[in-house]
DNA sequence: TTTCGTGCAAACCCTTTGCATTTGC
DNA sequence: GCAAATGCAAAGGGTTTGCACGAAA
């Protein structure tokens, strides 16, 4: 139940109510190894709580994001995925051939961030970056 | 009329028909200094040719992309923009505060591309990359 | 008991599709 | 004249919203 305490605190200290829906959305996100879409969260929650509506999922996601518990990544092509904020910044290499995603260490992007700062005086927010291309397997085919 | 010859050739040599709609969509894209959305293209074309339907714009964009005359960039948040392909690969820094976009030289991304290849054996397609952050002006406020 | 949160249905935006009509060739 | 392209209207996917009911505090 790892972070149930955290969500209880975060919600109550700001006057939000603790509802089963909110807890289950957060759990669905935390239990997902990969990243998870709104519809997948909904499918997951519905297994235990059949009446939950997808609009509640969206409203809850907005709230959890405001509370800093969840972050979203725009994977391109209108594809949005969620993951727990405390998993920290991580980035993705997405294979356009097979669709697989590879997690990328923060350090791989630091040189780019640095050079954008120096050359353009631009502070890049690379926290949700997704980079498209072809992965090892697909390249060798 | 710069590239009208090009489009005439490209269309006819593959058996596609030359229609006023197709020419006007291409012109709208070429005359746009910045990048332009499907709806903006439509608005532009309608000025001269009031009956043109937005579905024709989308169909034409798909065709022009196949012909390699136009490329699209996913700016995130469901925001897709088009620009002439011969303007070449270029990338964008997008300011999340003021919305301005800065063109980025290809060379700025080569080191990243190189390191992804070496460390992950991943061939990154950075041709339509958009990077979010804060621009010079907004940083100094 | 009093808000706040929810379910439901409908609206929304952007994009795509089916079909009859029009057009380029 | 015939196939290809268009306009129109309708459907689609994913997300948001208005409202009355239900539940948390």
Coordinates of C-alpha atoms (C1' of nucleotides) in Angstrom, one line a residue:
Chain A
X1 CA 0.0 0.0 0.0
X2 CA 3.2 2.1 -0.1
X3 CA 1.9 5.5 -0.8
X4 CA -1.6 5.5 0.6
X5 CA -0.3 7.5 3.5
X6 CA 1.1 10.1 1.2
X7 CA -2.1 10.5 -0.7
X8 CA -4.2 10.7 2.5
X9 CA -1.9 13.5 3.7
X10 CA -1.7 15.3 0.4
X11 CA -5.5 15.3 -0.1
X12 CA -6.6 16.1 3.5
X13 CA -4.1 18.8 4.1
X14 CA -5.5 20.7 1.2
X15 CA -9.1 20.0 2.1
X16 CA -9.8 17.4 -0.7
X17 CA -11.8 14.4 0.1
X18 CA -10.5 10.9 0.3
X19 CA -12.5 8.7 -2.1
X20 CA -12.0 5.1 -3.2
X21 CA -11.8 6.4 -6.8
X22 CA -8.9 8.6 -6.1
X23 CA -7.0 5.9 -4.3
X24 CA -7.6 3.4 -7.0
X25 CA -6.5 5.7 -9.7
X26 CA -3.3 6.3 -7.9
X27 CA -2.7 2.6 -7.3
X28 CA -3.3 1.8 -10.9
X29 CA -0.6 4.3 -11.8
X30 CA 1.8 3.0 -9.2
X31 CA 1.3 -0.6 -10.1
X32 CA 1.9 0.0 -13.7
X33 CA 5.4 -1.0 -14.6
X34 CA 5.3 0.9 -17.8
X35 CA 3.4 4.1 -18.4
X36 CA -0.3 3.9 -18.5
X37 CA -3.0 5.8 -20.4
X38 CA -6.2 7.2 -19.0
X39 CA -8.2 4.4 -20.6
X40 CA -5.9 1.7 -19.2
X41 CA -6.3 3.2 -15.8
X42 CA -10.0 3.2 -16.2
X43 CA -10.0 -0.4 -17.3
X44 CA -7.9 -1.3 -14.3
X45 CA -10.2 0.6 -11.8
X46 CA -13.3 -0.9 -13.3
X47 CA -12.2 -4.4 -12.4
X48 CA -12.8 -3.7 -8.8
X49 CA -15.3 -0.9 -9.0
X50 CA -17.5 -1.4 -12.0
X51 CA -19.4 1.8 -12.0
X52 CA -16.4 4.2 -12.1
X53 CA -16.8 6.6 -15.0
X54 CA -13.9 7.7 -17.3
X55 CA -14.7 11.3 -16.6
X56 CA -13.8 10.7 -12.9
X57 CA -10.5 9.2 -14.1
X58 CA -9.7 12.4 -16.0
X59 CA -10.7 14.7 -13.1
X60 CA -8.6 12.6 -10.7
X61 CA -5.6 12.7 -13.0
X62 CA -5.8 16.5 -13.2
X63 CA -6.0 16.7 -9.4
X64 CA -3.1 14.2 -8.8
X65 CA -1.0 16.2 -11.2
X66 CA -1.7 19.4 -9.4
X67 CA -0.7 17.7 -6.1
X68 CA 2.5 16.7 -7.8
X69 CA 1.9 13.0 -7.3
X70 CA 1.6 12.1 -11.0
X71 CA 3.2 13.4 -14.2
X72 CA 2.2 12.9 -17.8
X73 CA 4.3 12.4 -20.9
X74 CA 3.1 13.3 -24.3
X75 CA 4.4 10.4 -26.5
X76 CA 3.4 12.1 -29.7
X77 CA 0.5 11.4 -32.0
X78 CA -2.0 12.3 -29.4
X79 CA -0.7 9.6 -27.1
X80 CA -0.5 10.6 -23.4
X81 CA 0.7 8.4 -20.6
X82 CA 0.9 8.8 -16.9
X83 CA 3.4 7.7 -14.2
X84 CA 4.1 8.4 -10.6
X85 CA 6.0 11.6 -10.0
X86 CA 8.4 10.1 -7.6
X87 CA 9.7 7.7 -10.2
X88 CA 11.4 10.9 -11.2
X89 CA 12.4 12.3 -14.5
X90 CA 12.9 9.7 -17.0
X91 CA 12.8 9.8 -20.7
X92 CA 11.9 7.5 -23.5
X93 CA 13.2 6.2 -26.7
X94 CA 10.2 5.0 -28.7
X95 CA 10.7 2.7 -31.7
X96 CA 8.6 3.7 -34.6
X97 CA 8.9 0.2 -36.1
X98 CA 7.9 -2.0 -33.2
X99 CA 6.5 0.4 -30.7
X100 CA 8.7 -0.6 -27.9
X101 CA 9.9 2.0 -25.4
X102 CA 13.3 2.2 -23.8
X103 CA 14.0 4.2 -20.7
X104 CA 16.7 6.7 -21.0
X105 CA 18.9 7.9 -18.2
X106 CA 18.8 11.6 -17.3
X107 CA 22.5 11.8 -17.9
X108 CA 22.1 11.2 -21.6
X109 CA 20.4 14.5 -22.0
X110 CA 22.5 16.7 -19.8
X111 CA 24.9 17.7 -22.5
X112 CA 22.0 18.8 -24.8
X113 CA 20.5 20.8 -22.0
X114 CA 23.8 22.5 -21.3
X115 CA 24.4 23.4 -24.9
X116 CA 20.9 24.9 -25.3
X117 CA 21.5 27.0 -22.3
X118 CA 24.8 28.2 -23.6
X119 CA 23.9 28.7 -27.2
X120 CA 20.3 29.9 -27.0
X121 CA 19.9 31.0 -23.4
X122 CA 17.0 28.5 -23.3
X123 CA 16.2 26.5 -20.2
X124 CA 15.0 23.2 -21.6
X125 CA 12.4 21.2 -19.7
X126 CA 13.4 17.7 -20.7
X127 CA 11.5 16.0 -18.0
X128 CA 8.9 14.5 -20.3
X129 CA 10.8 14.2 -23.5
X130 CA 10.1 11.4 -25.9
X131 CA 12.4 10.7 -28.8
X132 CA 11.4 8.6 -31.8
X133 CA 13.5 6.4 -33.9
X134 CA 14.5 2.8 -34.5
X135 CA 15.6 0.4 -31.8
X136 CA 18.4 -2.0 -31.7
X137 CA 16.3 -5.0 -32.8
X138 CA 14.6 -3.3 -35.6
X139 CA 17.8 -1.8 -36.9
X140 CA 19.4 -5.3 -37.2
X141 CA 16.5 -6.7 -39.3
Chain B
X1 CA 5.0 31.1 -57.7
X2 CA 8.3 29.4 -56.8
X3 CA 7.4 25.8 -56.5
X4 CA 4.4 25.5 -58.7
X5 CA 6.5 23.7 -61.3
X6 CA 7.7 21.3 -58.7
X7 CA 4.2 20.4 -57.6
X8 CA 3.0 20.1 -61.2
X9 CA 5.8 17.7 -61.9
X10 CA 5.4 15.7 -58.7
X11 CA 1.7 15.2 -59.1
X12 CA 1.6 14.5 -62.8
X13 CA 4.5 12.1 -62.8
X14 CA 2.7 9.9 -60.4
X15 CA -0.6 10.2 -62.0
X16 CA -2.2 12.5 -59.5
X17 CA -4.4 15.3 -60.8
X18 CA -3.6 18.9 -60.6
X19 CA -6.4 20.7 -58.7
X20 CA -6.7 24.3 -57.5
X21 CA -7.2 23.0 -54.0
X22 CA -3.9 21.2 -54.0
X23 CA -2.0 24.1 -55.3
X24 CA -3.6 26.5 -52.8
X25 CA -2.8 24.2 -49.8
X26 CA 0.8 24.1 -50.9
X27 CA 1.0 27.8 -51.3
X28 CA -0.5 28.4 -47.9
X29 CA 2.2 26.3 -46.4
X30 CA 5.0 27.9 -48.4
X31 CA 3.8 31.5 -47.7
X32 CA 3.5 30.8 -43.9
X33 CA 6.6 32.1 -42.3
X34 CA 6.1 30.1 -39.2
X35 CA 4.5 26.7 -39.1
X36 CA 0.8 26.4 -39.9
X37 CA -2.0 24.2 -38.7
X38 CA -4.6 22.4 -40.8
X39 CA -7.2 24.9 -39.7
X40 CA -5.0 27.8 -40.5
X41 CA -4.4 26.4 -44.0
X42 CA -8.1 26.0 -44.4
X43 CA -8.8 29.5 -43.3
X44 CA -6.2 30.8 -45.8
X45 CA -7.5 28.8 -48.7
X46 CA -11.1 29.7 -48.0
X47 CA -10.3 33.3 -48.6
X48 CA -9.9 32.7 -52.3
X49 CA -12.0 29.6 -52.7
X50 CA -14.8 29.8 -50.2
X51 CA -16.2 26.3 -50.7
X52 CA -13.2 24.3 -49.9
X53 CA -13.9 21.7 -47.2
X54 CA -11.5 21.0 -44.4
X55 CA -11.5 17.3 -45.3
X56 CA -9.9 18.2 -48.6
X57 CA -7.2 20.0 -46.6
X58 CA -6.5 16.9 -44.6
X59 CA -6.5 14.7 -47.6
X60 CA -4.2 17.0 -49.5
X61 CA -1.8 17.3 -46.6
X62 CA -1.6 13.5 -46.5
X63 CA -0.8 13.4 -50.2
X64 CA 1.8 16.2 -50.0
X65 CA 3.5 14.5 -47.2
X66 CA 3.7 11.2 -49.2
X67 CA 5.2 13.2 -52.1
X68 CA 7.8 14.5 -49.7
X69 CA 6.8 18.2 -50.3
X70 CA 5.5 18.9 -46.7
X71 CA 6.5 17.7 -43.3
X72 CA 4.7 17.9 -40.1
X73 CA 5.8 18.5 -36.5
X74 CA 4.0 17.4 -33.4
X75 CA 4.4 20.3 -31.0
X76 CA 2.9 18.4 -28.2
X77 CA -0.5 18.8 -26.6
X78 CA -2.2 17.6 -29.7
X79 CA -0.8 20.5 -31.7
X80 CA 0.4 19.6 -35.2
X81 CA 2.0 22.0 -37.6
X82 CA 3.1 21.8 -41.2
X83 CA 5.9 23.3 -43.2
X84 CA 7.6 22.9 -46.6
X85 CA 9.9 19.9 -46.7
X86 CA 12.7 21.8 -48.5
X87 CA 13.0 24.1 -45.6
X88 CA 14.8 21.1 -44.3
X89 CA 15.0 19.6 -41.0
X90 CA 14.7 22.1 -38.3
X91 CA 13.8 21.8 -34.8
X92 CA 12.0 24.0 -32.3
X93 CA 12.5 25.3 -28.9
X94 CA 9.1 26.2 -27.6
X95 CA 8.7 28.5 -24.7
X96 CA 6.1 27.3 -22.2
X97 CA 5.7 30.8 -20.8
X98 CA 5.2 33.0 -23.8
X99 CA 4.6 30.4 -26.6
X100 CA 7.3 31.7 -28.8
X101 CA 9.2 29.2 -31.0
X102 CA 12.9 29.4 -31.7
X103 CA 14.4 27.5 -34.6
X104 CA 17.2 25.3 -33.7
X105 CA 20.1 24.3 -35.9
X106 CA 20.5 20.7 -36.8
X107 CA 24.1 20.7 -35.4
X108 CA 22.8 21.3 -31.9
X109 CA 21.3 17.8 -31.8
X110 CA 24.1 15.8 -33.5
X111 CA 25.9 15.0 -30.2
X112 CA 22.7 13.6 -28.7
X113 CA 22.0 11.6 -31.8
X114 CA 25.5 10.2 -31.6
X115 CA 25.4 9.3 -28.0
X116 CA 22.0 7.5 -28.3
X117 CA 23.5 5.5 -31.1
X118 CA 26.6 4.6 -29.1
X119 CA 25.0 3.9 -25.8
X120 CA 21.6 2.5 -26.8
X121 CA 22.1 1.4 -30.4
X122 CA 19.1 3.5 -31.1
X123 CA 18.9 5.5 -34.3
X124 CA 17.0 8.6 -33.3
X125 CA 14.8 10.4 -35.8
X126 CA 15.2 14.0 -34.6
X127 CA 13.8 15.6 -37.7
X128 CA 10.6 16.8 -36.0
X129 CA 11.7 17.2 -32.5
X130 CA 10.1 19.9 -30.3
X131 CA 11.7 20.8 -27.0
X132 CA 9.8 22.7 -24.3
X133 CA 11.2 25.1 -21.8
X134 CA 11.7 28.8 -21.1
X135 CA 13.2 31.3 -23.5
X136 CA 15.7 34.0 -23.0
X137 CA 13.1 36.7 -22.4
X138 CA 11.0 34.8 -20.0
X139 CA 14.0 33.7 -18.0
X140 CA 15.1 37.3 -17.4
X141 CA 11.7 38.3 -16.1
Chain C
dT1 C1' -26.0 18.7 7.2
dT2 C1' -23.4 20.7 4.0
dT3 C1' -20.3 20.8 0.5
dC4 C1' -17.6 18.2 -2.6
dG5 C1' -17.2 14.4 -5.7
dT6 C1' -19.4 11.3 -8.8
dG7 C1' -22.0 9.2 -12.7
dC8 C1' -24.3 10.0 -16.6
dA9 C1' -25.2 12.1 -20.9
dA10 C1' -24.1 15.4 -23.9
dA11 C1' -20.8 18.5 -26.0
dC12 C1' -16.3 19.3 -27.6
dC13 C1' -12.2 19.4 -30.8
dC14 C1' -9.7 17.6 -34.4
dT15 C1' -9.5 14.2 -37.8
dT16 C1' -11.3 10.6 -40.8
dT17 C1' -14.7 8.2 -43.7
dG18 C1' -18.8 7.0 -47.0
dC19 C1' -21.1 8.5 -50.6
dA20 C1' -23.0 11.2 -54.5
dT21 C1' -21.4 14.8 -57.4
dT22 C1' -18.0 17.2 -59.9
dT23 C1' -13.7 17.7 -62.2
dG24 C1' -9.2 16.9 -64.6
dC25 C1' -7.3 14.4 -68.0
Chain D
dG1 C1' -16.2 9.3 -70.7
dC2 C1' -14.0 7.5 -66.8
dA3 C1' -11.5 7.4 -62.9
dA4 C1' -10.0 10.4 -59.4
dA5 C1' -10.9 14.3 -56.3
dT6 C1' -14.2 17.0 -53.9
dG7 C1' -18.0 18.6 -50.8
dC8 C1' -21.0 17.4 -47.5
dA9 C1' -22.6 15.2 -43.6
dA10 C1' -21.9 11.9 -40.4
dA11 C1' -18.9 9.1 -37.5
dG12 C1' -14.8 8.6 -34.8
dG13 C1' -11.5 8.9 -30.7
dG14 C1' -10.1 11.1 -26.8
dT15 C1' -11.3 14.6 -23.5
dT16 C1' -14.2 18.0 -21.1
dT17 C1' -18.5 19.9 -19.1
dG18 C1' -23.3 20.7 -16.9
dC19 C1' -26.2 18.9 -13.8
dA20 C1' -28.6 16.2 -10.3
dC21 C1' -27.7 12.6 -7.2
dG22 C1' -24.7 10.5 -3.7
dA23 C1' -21.2 10.3 -0.4
dA24 C1' -17.3 12.3 2.8
dA25 C1' -16.4 15.3 6.4

